[in-house]
Coordinates of C-alpha atoms and ligand atoms in Angstrom, one line a residue:
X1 CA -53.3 -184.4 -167.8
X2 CA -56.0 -186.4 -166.1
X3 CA -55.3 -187.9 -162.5
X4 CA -56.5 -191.4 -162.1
X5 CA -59.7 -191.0 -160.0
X6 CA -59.6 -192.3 -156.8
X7 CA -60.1 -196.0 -156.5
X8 CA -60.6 -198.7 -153.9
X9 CA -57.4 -200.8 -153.2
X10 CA -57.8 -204.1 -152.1
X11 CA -56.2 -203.2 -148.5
X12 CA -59.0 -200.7 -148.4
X13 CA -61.4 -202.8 -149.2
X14 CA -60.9 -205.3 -146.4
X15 CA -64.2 -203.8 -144.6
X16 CA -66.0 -202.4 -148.0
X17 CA -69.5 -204.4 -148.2
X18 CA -69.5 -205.1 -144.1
X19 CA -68.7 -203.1 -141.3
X20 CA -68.4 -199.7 -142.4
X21 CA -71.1 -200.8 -145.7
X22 CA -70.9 -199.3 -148.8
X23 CA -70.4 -195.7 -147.9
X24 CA -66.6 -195.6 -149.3
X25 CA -67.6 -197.6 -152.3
X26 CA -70.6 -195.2 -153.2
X27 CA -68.0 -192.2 -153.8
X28 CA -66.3 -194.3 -156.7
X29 CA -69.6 -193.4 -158.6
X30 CA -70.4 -189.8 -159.5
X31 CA -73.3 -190.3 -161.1
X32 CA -74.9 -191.7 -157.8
X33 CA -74.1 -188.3 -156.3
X34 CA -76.3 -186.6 -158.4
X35 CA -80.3 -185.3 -157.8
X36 CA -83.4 -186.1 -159.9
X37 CA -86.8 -184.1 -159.6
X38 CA -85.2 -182.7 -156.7
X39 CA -84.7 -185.7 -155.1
X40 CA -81.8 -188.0 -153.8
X41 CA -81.4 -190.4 -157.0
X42 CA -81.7 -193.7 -155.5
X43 CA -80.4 -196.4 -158.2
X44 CA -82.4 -199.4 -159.0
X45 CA -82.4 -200.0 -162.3
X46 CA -78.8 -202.1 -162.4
X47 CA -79.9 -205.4 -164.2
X48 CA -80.7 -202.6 -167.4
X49 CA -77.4 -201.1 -167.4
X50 CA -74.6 -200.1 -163.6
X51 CA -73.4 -196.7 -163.4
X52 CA -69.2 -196.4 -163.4
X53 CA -67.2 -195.9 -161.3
X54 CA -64.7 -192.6 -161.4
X55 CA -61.8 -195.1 -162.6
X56 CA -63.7 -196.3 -165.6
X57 CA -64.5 -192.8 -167.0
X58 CA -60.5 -191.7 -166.0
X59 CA -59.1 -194.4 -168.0
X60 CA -61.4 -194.2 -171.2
X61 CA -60.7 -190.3 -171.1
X62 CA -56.9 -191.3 -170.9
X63 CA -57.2 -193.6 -173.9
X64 CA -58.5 -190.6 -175.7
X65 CA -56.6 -187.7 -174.2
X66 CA -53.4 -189.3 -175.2
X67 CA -53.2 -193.2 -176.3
X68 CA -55.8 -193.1 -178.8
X69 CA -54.5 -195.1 -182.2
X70 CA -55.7 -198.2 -183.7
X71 CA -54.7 -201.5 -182.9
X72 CA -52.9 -204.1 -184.5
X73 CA -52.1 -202.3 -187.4
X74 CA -48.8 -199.6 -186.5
X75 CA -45.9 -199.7 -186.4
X76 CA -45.6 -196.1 -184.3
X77 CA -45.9 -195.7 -180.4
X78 CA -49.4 -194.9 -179.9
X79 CA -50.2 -197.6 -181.8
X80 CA -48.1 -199.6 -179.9
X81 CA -49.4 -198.5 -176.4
X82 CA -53.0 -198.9 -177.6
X83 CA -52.2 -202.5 -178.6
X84 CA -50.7 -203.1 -175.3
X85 CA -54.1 -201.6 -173.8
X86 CA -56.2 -203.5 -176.1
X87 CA -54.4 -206.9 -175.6
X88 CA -54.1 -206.3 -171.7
X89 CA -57.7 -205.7 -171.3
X90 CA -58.0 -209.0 -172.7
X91 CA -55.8 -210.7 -170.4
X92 CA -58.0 -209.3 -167.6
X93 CA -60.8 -210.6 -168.8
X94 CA -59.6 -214.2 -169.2
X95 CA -58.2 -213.9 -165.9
X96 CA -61.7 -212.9 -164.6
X97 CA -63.1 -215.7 -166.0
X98 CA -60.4 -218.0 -165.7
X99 CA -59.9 -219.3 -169.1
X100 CA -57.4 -221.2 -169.9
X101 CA -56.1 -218.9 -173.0
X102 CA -56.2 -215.6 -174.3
X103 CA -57.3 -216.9 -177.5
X104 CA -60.6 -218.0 -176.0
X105 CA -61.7 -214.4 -175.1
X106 CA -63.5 -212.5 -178.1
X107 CA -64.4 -209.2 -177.7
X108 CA -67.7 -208.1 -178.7
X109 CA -70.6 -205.1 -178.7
X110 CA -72.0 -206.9 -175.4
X111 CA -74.1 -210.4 -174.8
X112 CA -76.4 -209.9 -177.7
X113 CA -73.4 -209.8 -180.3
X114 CA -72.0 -212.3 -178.3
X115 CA -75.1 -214.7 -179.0
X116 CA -75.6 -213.5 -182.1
X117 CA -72.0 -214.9 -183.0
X118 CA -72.3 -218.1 -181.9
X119 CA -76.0 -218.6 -183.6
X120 CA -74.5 -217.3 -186.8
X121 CA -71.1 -218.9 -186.5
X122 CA -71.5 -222.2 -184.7
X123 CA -75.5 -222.9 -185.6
X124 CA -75.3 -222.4 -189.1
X125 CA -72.7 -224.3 -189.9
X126 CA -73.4 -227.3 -187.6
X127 CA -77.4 -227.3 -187.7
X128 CA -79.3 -229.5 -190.3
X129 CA -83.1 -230.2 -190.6
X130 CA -84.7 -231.7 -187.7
X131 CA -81.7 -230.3 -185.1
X132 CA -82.9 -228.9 -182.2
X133 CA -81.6 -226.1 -179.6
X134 CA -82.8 -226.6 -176.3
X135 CA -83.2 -222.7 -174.2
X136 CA -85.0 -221.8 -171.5
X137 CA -88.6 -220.7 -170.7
X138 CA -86.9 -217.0 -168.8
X139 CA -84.8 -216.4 -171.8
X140 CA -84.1 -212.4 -172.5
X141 CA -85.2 -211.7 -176.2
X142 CA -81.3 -212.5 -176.8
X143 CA -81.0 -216.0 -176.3
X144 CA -84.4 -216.3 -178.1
X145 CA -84.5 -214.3 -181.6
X146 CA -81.2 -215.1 -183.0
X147 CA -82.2 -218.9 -182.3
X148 CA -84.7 -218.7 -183.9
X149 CA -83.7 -217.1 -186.7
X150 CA -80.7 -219.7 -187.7
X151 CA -83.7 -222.5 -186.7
X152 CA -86.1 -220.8 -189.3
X153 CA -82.8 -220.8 -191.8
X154 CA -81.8 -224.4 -190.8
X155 CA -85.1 -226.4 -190.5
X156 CA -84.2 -227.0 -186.4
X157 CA -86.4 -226.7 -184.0
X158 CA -85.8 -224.5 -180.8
X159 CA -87.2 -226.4 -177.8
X160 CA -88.0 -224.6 -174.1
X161 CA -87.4 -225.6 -171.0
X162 CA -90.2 -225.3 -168.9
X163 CA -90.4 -223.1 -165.1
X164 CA -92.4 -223.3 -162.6
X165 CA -94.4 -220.8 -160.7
X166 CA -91.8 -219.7 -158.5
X167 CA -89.3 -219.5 -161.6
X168 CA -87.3 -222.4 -161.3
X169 CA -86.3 -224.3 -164.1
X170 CA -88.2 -227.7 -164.2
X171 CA -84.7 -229.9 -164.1
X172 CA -86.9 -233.5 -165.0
X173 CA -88.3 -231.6 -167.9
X174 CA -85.1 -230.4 -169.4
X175 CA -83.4 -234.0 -169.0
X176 CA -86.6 -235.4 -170.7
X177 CA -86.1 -232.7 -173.8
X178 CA -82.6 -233.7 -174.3
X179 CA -81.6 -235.9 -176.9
X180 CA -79.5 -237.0 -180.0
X181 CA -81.3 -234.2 -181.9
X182 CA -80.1 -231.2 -179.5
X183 CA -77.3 -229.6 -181.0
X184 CA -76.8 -226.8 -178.2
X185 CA -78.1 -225.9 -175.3
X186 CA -78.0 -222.1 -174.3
X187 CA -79.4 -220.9 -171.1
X188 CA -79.6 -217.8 -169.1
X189 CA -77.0 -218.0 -165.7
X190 CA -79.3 -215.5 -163.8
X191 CA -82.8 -214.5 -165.0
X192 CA -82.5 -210.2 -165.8
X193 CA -86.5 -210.7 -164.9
X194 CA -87.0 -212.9 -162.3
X195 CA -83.7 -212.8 -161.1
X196 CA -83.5 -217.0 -160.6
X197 CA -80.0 -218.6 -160.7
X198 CA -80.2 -221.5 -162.4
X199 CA -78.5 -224.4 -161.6
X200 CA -76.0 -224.3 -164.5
X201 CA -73.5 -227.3 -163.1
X202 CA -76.3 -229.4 -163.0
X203 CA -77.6 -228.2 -166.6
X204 CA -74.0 -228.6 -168.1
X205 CA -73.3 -232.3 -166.3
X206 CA -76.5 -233.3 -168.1
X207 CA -75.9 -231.9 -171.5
X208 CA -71.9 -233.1 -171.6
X209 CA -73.4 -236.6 -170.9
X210 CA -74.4 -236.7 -173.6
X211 CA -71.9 -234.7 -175.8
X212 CA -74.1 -231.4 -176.3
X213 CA -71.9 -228.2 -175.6
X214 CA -74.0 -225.4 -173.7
X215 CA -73.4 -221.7 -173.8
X216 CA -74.2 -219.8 -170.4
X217 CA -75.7 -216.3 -171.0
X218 CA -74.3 -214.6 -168.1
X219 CA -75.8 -211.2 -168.9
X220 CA -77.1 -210.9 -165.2
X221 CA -74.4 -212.9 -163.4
X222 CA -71.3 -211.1 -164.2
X223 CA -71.8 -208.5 -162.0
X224 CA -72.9 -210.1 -159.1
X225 CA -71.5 -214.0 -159.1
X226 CA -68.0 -215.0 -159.3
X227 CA -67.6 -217.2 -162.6
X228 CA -65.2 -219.6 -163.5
X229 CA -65.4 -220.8 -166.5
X230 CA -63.0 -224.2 -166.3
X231 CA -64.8 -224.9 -162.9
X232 CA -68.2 -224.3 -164.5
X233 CA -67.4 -226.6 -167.7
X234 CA -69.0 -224.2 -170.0
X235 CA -68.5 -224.1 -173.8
X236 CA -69.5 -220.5 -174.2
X237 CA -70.4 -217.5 -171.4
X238 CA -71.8 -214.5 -172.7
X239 CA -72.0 -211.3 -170.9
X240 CA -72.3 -207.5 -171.4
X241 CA -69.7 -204.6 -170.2
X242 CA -71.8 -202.2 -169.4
X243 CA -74.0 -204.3 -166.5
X244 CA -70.5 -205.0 -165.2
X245 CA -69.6 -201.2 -164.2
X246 CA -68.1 -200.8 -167.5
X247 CA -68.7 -198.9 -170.5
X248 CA -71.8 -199.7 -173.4
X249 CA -70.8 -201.4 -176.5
X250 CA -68.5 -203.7 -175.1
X251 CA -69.4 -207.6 -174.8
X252 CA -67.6 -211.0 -174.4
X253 CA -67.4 -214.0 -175.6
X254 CA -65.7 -216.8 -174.4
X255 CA -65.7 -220.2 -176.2
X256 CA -63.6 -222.7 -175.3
X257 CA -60.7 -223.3 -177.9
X258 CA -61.3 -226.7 -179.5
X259 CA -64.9 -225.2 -180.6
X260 CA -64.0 -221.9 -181.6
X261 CA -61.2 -223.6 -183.8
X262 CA -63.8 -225.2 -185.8
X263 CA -66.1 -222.6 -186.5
X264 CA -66.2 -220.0 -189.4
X265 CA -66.0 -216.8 -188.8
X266 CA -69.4 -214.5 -188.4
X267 CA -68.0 -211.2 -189.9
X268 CA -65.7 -210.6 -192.8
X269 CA -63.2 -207.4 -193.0
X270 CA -60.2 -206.0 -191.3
X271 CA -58.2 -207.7 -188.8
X272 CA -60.1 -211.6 -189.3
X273 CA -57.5 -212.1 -192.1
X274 CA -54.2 -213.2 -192.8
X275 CA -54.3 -212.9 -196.4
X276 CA -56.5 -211.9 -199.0
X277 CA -56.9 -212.1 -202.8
X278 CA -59.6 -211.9 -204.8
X279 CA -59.4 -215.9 -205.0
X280 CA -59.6 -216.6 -201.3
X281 CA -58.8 -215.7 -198.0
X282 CA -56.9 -216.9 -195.1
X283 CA -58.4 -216.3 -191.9
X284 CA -56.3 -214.9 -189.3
X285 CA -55.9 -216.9 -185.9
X286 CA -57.9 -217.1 -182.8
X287 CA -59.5 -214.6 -180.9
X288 CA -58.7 -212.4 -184.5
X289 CA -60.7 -214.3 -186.9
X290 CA -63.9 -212.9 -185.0
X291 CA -63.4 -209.7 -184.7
X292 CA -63.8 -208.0 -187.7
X293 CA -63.1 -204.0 -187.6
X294 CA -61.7 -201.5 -185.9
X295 CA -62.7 -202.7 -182.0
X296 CA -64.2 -200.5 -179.9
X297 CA -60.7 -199.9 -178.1
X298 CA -61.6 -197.4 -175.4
X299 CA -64.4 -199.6 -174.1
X300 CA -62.2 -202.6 -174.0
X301 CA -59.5 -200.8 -171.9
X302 CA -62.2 -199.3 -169.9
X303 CA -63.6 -202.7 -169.4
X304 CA -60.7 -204.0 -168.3
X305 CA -60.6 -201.3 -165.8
X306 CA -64.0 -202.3 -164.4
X307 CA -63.2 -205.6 -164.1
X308 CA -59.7 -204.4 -161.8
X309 CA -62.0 -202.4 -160.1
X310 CA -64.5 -205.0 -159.4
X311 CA -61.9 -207.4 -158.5
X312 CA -60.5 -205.3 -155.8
X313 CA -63.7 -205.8 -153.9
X314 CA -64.1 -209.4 -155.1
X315 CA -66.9 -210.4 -155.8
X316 CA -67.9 -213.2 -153.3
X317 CA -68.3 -210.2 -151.3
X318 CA -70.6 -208.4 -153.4
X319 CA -72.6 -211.6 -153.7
X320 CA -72.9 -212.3 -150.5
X321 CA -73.5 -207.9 -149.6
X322 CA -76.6 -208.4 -152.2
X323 CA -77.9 -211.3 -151.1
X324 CA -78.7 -209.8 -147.1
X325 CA -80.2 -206.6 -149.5
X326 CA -82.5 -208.7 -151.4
X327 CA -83.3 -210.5 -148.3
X328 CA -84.0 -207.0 -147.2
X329 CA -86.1 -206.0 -150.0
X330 CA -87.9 -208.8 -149.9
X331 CA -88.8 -208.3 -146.7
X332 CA -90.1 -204.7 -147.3
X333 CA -91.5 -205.2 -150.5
X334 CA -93.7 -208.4 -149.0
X335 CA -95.6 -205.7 -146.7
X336 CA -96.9 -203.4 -149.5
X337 CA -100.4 -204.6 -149.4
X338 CA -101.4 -205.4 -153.1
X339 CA -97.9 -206.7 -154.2
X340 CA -97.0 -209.6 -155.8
X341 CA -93.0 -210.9 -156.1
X342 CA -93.2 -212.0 -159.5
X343 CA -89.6 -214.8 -159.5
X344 CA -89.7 -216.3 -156.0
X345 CA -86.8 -219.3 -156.7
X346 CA -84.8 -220.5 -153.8
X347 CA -81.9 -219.7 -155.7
X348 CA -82.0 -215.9 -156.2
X349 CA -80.3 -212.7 -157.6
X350 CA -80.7 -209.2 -156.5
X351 CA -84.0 -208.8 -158.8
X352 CA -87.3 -208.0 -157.2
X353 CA -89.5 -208.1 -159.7
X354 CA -93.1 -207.1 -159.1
X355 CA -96.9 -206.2 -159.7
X356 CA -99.3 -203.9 -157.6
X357 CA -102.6 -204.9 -158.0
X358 CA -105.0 -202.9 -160.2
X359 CA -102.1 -200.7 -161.5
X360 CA -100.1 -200.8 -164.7
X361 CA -95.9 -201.1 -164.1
X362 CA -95.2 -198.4 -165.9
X363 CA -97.2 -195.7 -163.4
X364 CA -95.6 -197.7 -160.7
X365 CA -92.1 -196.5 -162.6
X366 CA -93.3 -192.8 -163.4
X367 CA -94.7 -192.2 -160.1
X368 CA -91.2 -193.7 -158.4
X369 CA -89.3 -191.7 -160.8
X370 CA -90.6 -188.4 -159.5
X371 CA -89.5 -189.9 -156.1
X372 CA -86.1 -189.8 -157.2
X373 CA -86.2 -193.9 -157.1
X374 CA -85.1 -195.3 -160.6
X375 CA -86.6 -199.0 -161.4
X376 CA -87.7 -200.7 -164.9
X377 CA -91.2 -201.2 -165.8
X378 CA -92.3 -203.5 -168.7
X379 CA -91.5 -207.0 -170.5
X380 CA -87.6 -206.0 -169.6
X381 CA -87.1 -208.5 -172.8
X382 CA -88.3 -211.3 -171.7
X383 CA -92.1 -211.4 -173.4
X384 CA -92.7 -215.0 -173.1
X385 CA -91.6 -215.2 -169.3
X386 CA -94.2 -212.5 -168.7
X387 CA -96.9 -214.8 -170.5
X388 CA -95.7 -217.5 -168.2
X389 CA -97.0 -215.4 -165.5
X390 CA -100.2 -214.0 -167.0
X391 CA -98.6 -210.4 -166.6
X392 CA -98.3 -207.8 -169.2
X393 CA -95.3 -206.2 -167.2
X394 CA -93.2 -206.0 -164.0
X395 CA -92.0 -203.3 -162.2
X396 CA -88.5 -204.3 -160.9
X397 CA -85.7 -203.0 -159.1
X398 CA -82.7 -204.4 -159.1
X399 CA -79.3 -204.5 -157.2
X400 CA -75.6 -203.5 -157.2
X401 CA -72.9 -203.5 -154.6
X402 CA -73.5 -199.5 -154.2
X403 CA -76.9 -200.0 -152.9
X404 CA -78.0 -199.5 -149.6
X405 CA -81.1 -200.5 -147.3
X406 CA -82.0 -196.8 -147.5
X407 CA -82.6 -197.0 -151.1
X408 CA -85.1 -199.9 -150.3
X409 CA -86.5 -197.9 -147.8
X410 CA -87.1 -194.9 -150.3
X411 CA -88.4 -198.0 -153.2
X412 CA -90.9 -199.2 -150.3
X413 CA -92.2 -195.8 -149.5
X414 CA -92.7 -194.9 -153.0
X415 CA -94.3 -197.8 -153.3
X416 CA -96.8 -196.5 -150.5
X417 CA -97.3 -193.7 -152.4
X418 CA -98.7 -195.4 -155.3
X419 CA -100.9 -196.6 -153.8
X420 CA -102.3 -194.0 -152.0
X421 CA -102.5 -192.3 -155.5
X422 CA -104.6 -195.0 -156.7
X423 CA -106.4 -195.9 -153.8
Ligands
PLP501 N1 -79.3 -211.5 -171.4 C1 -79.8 -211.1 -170.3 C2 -80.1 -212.0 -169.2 C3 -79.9 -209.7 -170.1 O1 -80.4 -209.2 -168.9 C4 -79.6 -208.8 -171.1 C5 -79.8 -207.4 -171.0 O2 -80.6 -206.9 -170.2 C6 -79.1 -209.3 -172.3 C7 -78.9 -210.7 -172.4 C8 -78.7 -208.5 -173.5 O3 -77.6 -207.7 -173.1 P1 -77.1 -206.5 -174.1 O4 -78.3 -205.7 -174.3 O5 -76.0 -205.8 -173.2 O6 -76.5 -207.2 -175.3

């Protein structure tokens, strides 16, 4: 029997993120306990993928210890109590969001599915020659390639949004690119490279003026922004369990009702159908009709454990917690001589992305890495935002709610240590 690991409660949490900091919080996560080379492992790699917290791993190991079945399909108990899991996981999530209805919430293998779904579902059965699809110049690979691919099919264009050098979206540019020809816009929320947030109410006012649905990849913002969905106006939101403190392979997509209604499903199989004969088949209802196959069920129910568990702290907390440690990274990171913040908008999230001068990001990573401090070095799939800048690569650390200033402290003096190695 597995005891539920020990987990924050909301009275608990009155004084997590101030006051007494993060300390309590940090114990949820047993991988943060843990040594590398030797060293402390200081944690900086969060817009790749978070670590999870005890809860998460207790409730996927319950799932499997002893309500493991499949879904939808039995008529015995487990099968019952994995449903009710399944399904409940899925209430979470739309209450997270605040969607209006169950139905709107698909689950998915993470943003990229996500995108892919609504490219395959919604763009090729809407676009025609001469369409276009209007993204964004600090697109992740993502919210670039499958674009491209249904434009390639279609004979539609895929226009960009320009940024400027601080990695701001150019807002005059993107009202000037939108016209009777754009058939969707799809933007990034917060930028995994540069860590901009974009102003996405704005972006959305625009594009409904003119009847244009947009879908928000919020990849980088679910973890760190509180998102609501009705309040936002979006038509789709994207984002990824396992940046969220939850496990891999697990994804939404939300789409609002109306839209979803009218498109075709992506996949064909089990579970999208109501009936089936050789002739023709029926498609089962909303949020079934996309999800084709067994769903990953113990990543769903663990999701919907990290999203408890996130919600417990709330997140307007952990936004406003990361927002004094970026300020504080920035600060720190600004007196490394040789160092330029590459992503300097107004509007930020807890990415500092960055280049020392004269050395390549991935020795910046190794040499960090042997400090015990874990960061990303390279393109983090976003090749054309790189171009923008004339860099190859970044080296970038980025920021969860379990970070402290120490850990910038230990990224900062690595960071001297670099150069000393190459001075
Ligand atoms: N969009 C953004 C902004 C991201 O940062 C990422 C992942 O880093 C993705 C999309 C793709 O997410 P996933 O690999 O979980 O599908």
């Amino acid at each position: 029997m597995i005891t539920p690991g020990r987990q924050v409660t909301e009275e608990a949490c009155q004084d997590c993120l101030v006051g007494s900091g993060n300390e309590r919080l940090r114990q949820d996560f047993p991988a943060l306990r843990q040594k590398v080379h030797g060293k402390p492992l200081v944690y900086l790699d969060n817009a790749a993928t978070s670590q999870k917290p005890q809860v998460v791993i207790d409730t996927i190991a319950r799932y499997y210890l002893s309500e493991n079945s499949n879904v939808h399909r039995g008529v015995h108990f487990l099968s019952d109590l994995a449903t009710q899991a399944y399904e409940g996981a899925r209430i979470r999530v739309r209450q997270f969001l605040n969607a209006t209805h169950d139905r709107e919430i698909i689950f998915t293998r993470g943003t990229t599915d996500s995108i892919n779904l609504v490219a395959h579902s919604f763009g090729r059965s809407r676009l025609r020659a001469g369409d276009e699809i209007l993204i964004s110049a600090m697109e992740h690979h993502s919210n670039i390639v499958p674009w491209q691919m249904v434009c390639e099919e279609k004979g539609a264009r895929l226009r960009v949004i320009p940024i400027n050098d601080a990695g701001e979206l150019i807002l005059e540019e993107y009202e000037r690119l939108l016209s009777d020809r754009t058939k969707l816009v799809s933007v990034v929320y917060v930028s995994n490279a540069l860590g901009t947030i974009n102003p996405v109410r704005q972006i959305i006012a625009l594009a409904h003026r003119r009847g244009i649905p947009v879908l928000l990849d919020g990849a980088q913002a679910a973890p760190h922004l509180r998102v609501d969905v009705q309040e936002l106006d979006c038509d789709f939101y994207a984002f990824s369990g396992h940046k969220l403190f939850g496990p891999t392979g697990t994804g939404i997509l939300y789409g609002r009702a109306d839209l979803l209604e009218t498109m075709p499903p992506y996949q064909g199989g089990g579970d999208m159908i109501s009936a089936v004969t050789f002739e023709k088949t029926i498609y089962n209802s909303l949020p079934y009709k996309f999800e084709a196959g067994t769903p990953h069920i113990a990543g769903a129910i663990g999701l919907g454990a990290a999203i408890d568990y996130v919600q417990r702290i709330g997140l307007d907390r952990i936004a406003a917690y990361e927002h004094d440690l970026l300020a504080y990274g920035t600060g720190l990171l600004s007196a490394i001589p040789g160092l330029r913040i590459i992503g300097t908008a107004r509007e930020k999230a807890g990415v500092l992305s960055f280049v020392l001068e004269g050395i390549h990001a991935h020795d910046v990573g190794t040499i960090l890495d042997h400090e015990g401090v874990a960061i990303r070095a390279g393109h983090h799939c976003a090749m054309p935002v790189m171009k923008r800048f004339g860099v190859p690569a970044t080296a970038r650390a980025s920021l969860a709610f379990y970070n402290t200033r120490e850990d910038l402290e230990a990224l900062a003096k690595g960071l001297h240590k670099v150069n000393e190695v190459f001075a």
